[in-house]
Coordinates of C-alpha atoms in Angstrom, one line a residue:
X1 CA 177.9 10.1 90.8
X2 CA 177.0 8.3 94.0
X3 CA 173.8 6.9 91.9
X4 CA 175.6 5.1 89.4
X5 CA 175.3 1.5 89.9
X6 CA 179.1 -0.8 88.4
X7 CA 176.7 -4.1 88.6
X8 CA 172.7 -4.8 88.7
X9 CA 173.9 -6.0 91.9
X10 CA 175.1 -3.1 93.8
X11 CA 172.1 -2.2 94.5
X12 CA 168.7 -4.1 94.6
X13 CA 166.0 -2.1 96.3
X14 CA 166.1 1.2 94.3
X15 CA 164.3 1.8 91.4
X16 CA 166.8 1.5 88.6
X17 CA 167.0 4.0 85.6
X18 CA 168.9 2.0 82.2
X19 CA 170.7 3.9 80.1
X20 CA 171.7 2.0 77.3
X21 CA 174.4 4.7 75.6
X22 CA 177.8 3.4 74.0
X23 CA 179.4 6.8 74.1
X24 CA 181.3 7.9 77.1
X25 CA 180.6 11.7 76.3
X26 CA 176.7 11.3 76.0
X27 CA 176.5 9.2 79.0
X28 CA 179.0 11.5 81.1
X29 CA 177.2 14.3 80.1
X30 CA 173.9 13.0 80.9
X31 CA 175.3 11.7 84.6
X32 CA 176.5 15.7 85.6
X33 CA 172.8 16.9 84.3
X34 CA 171.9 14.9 86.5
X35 CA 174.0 16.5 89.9
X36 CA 172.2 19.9 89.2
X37 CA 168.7 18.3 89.9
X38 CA 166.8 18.2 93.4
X39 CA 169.1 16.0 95.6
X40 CA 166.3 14.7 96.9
X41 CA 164.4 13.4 93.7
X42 CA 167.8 12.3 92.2
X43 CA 168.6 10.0 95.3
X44 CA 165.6 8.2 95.2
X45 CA 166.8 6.2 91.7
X46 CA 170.0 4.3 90.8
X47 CA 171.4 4.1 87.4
X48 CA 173.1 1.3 85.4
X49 CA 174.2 1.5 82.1
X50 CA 174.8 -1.1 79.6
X51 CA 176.8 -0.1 76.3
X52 CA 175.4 -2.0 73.9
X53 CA 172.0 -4.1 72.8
X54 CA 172.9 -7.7 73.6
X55 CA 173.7 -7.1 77.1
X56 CA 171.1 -4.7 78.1
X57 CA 168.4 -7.8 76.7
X58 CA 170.2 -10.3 78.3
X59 CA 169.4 -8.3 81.5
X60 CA 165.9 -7.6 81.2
X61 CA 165.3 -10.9 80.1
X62 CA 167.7 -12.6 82.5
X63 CA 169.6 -14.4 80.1
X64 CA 173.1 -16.0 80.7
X65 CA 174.9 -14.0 83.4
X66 CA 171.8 -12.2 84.6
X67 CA 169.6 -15.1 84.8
X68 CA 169.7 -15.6 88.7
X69 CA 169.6 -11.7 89.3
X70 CA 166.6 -11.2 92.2
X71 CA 166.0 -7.4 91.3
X72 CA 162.9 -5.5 90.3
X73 CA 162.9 -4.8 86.9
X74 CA 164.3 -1.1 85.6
X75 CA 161.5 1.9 86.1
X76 CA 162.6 3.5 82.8
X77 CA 165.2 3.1 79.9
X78 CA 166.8 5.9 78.3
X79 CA 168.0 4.5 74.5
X80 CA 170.2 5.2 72.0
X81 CA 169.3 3.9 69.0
X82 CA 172.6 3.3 67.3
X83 CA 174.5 0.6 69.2
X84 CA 176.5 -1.9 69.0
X85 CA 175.4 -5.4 68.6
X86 CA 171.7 -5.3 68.8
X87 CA 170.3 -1.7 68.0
X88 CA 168.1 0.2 70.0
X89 CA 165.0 0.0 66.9
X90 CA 165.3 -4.4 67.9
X91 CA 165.3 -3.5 71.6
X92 CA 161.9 -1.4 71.4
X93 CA 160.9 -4.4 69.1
X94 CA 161.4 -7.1 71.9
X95 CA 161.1 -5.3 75.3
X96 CA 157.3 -3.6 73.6
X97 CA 156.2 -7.4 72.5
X98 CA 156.8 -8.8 76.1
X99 CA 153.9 -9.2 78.4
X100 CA 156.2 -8.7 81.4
X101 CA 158.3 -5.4 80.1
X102 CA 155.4 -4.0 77.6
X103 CA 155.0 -1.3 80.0
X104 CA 158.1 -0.4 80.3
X105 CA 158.8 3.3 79.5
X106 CA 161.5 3.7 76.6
X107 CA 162.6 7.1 76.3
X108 CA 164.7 7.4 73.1
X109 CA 167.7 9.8 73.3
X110 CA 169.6 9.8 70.0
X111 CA 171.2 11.9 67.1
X112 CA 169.0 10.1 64.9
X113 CA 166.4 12.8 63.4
X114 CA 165.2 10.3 60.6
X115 CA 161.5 10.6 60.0
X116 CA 161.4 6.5 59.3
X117 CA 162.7 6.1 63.1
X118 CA 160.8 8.5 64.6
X119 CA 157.4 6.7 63.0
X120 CA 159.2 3.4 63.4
X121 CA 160.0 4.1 67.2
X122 CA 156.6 4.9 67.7
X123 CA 155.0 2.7 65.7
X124 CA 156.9 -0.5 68.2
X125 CA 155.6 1.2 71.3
X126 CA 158.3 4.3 72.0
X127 CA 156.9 6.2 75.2
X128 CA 158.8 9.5 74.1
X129 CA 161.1 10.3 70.8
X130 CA 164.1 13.3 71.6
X131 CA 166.6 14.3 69.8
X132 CA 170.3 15.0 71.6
X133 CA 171.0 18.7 70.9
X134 CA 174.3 19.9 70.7
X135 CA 176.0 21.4 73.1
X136 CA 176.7 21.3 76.3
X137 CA 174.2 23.6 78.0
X138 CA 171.7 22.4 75.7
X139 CA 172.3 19.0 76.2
X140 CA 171.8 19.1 79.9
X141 CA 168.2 21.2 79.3
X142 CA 167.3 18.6 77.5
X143 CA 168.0 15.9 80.2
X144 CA 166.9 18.1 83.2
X145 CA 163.5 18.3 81.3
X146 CA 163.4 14.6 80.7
X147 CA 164.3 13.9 83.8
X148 CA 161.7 15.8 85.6
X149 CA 159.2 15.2 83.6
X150 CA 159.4 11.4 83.5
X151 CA 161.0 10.7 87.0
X152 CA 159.3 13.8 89.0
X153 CA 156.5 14.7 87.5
X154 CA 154.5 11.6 85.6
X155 CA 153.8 8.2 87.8
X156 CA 155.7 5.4 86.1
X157 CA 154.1 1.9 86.0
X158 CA 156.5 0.1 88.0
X159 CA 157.4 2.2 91.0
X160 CA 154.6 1.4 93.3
X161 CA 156.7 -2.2 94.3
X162 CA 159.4 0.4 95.6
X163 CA 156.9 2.4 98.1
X164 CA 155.2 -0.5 99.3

């Protein structure tokens, strides 16, 4: 787990992949889905995680201890929606009404298979709605296919000021 960034300063001229996930399990079983994909594509992001809503905010937004942080802004967040603090419905809410993070992809990952949040997620600017399986095997499918698709396969908004 070489890719797995301790502080947003570790590492400043990767593009960074958030995961904002307050379980251990999820998160550690989204990090090993992540060793079966193509070293290559894998190494070219870096992943921090924050566990809960306040923090990951404060970050994008540079508040308190982030405010002096000099590092591109993430490429994509993976979300869980329930999280301590502020929840992950607030953080689409905030992050989608900000000129400077609107585009943004959010990619929700949750247990949550509510209709209301699905429409609600959407309805605040969502880029992609999926529901955690359970399982083991089916849980790393489902990240494999997220990952590829989102990180391999589509062009993200932000990652030309990496290849420049």
């Amino acid at each position: 787990m070489n890719n797995l960034l301790t502080s947003p300063w570790d590492d400043l001229t990767h593009p960074i992949i958030l995961i904002v996930e307050d379980s251990d399990e999820d998160f550690y079983m989204f990090m090993r889905a992540t060793q079966s994909l193509d070293e290559l594509q894998r190494s070219l992001y870096r992943f921090l995680r924050f566990e809960n809503g306040d923090e990951v905010l404060d970050y994008l937004f540079r508040r308190d201890e982030y405010e002096n942080l000099k590092a591109p802004l993430p490429v994509a967040m993976l979300l869980d929606l329930n999280l301590p603090g502020t929840d992950g419905r607030d953080i689409i809410q905030q992050v989608k009404q900000t000129k400077h993070l609107r585009t943004l992809p959010i990619i929700v990952l949750t247990t949550s298979s509510s209709q209301r949040d699905i429409q609600t997620c959407y309805e605040n600017g969502t880029n992609c709605y999926t529901l955690k399986p359970m399982g083991v095997a089916a849980m790393q499918k489902t990240i494999q296919t997220l990952f590829q698709h989102w990180f391999q396969v589509a062009v993200l908004p932000s990652y030309g000021q990496f290849t420049t």
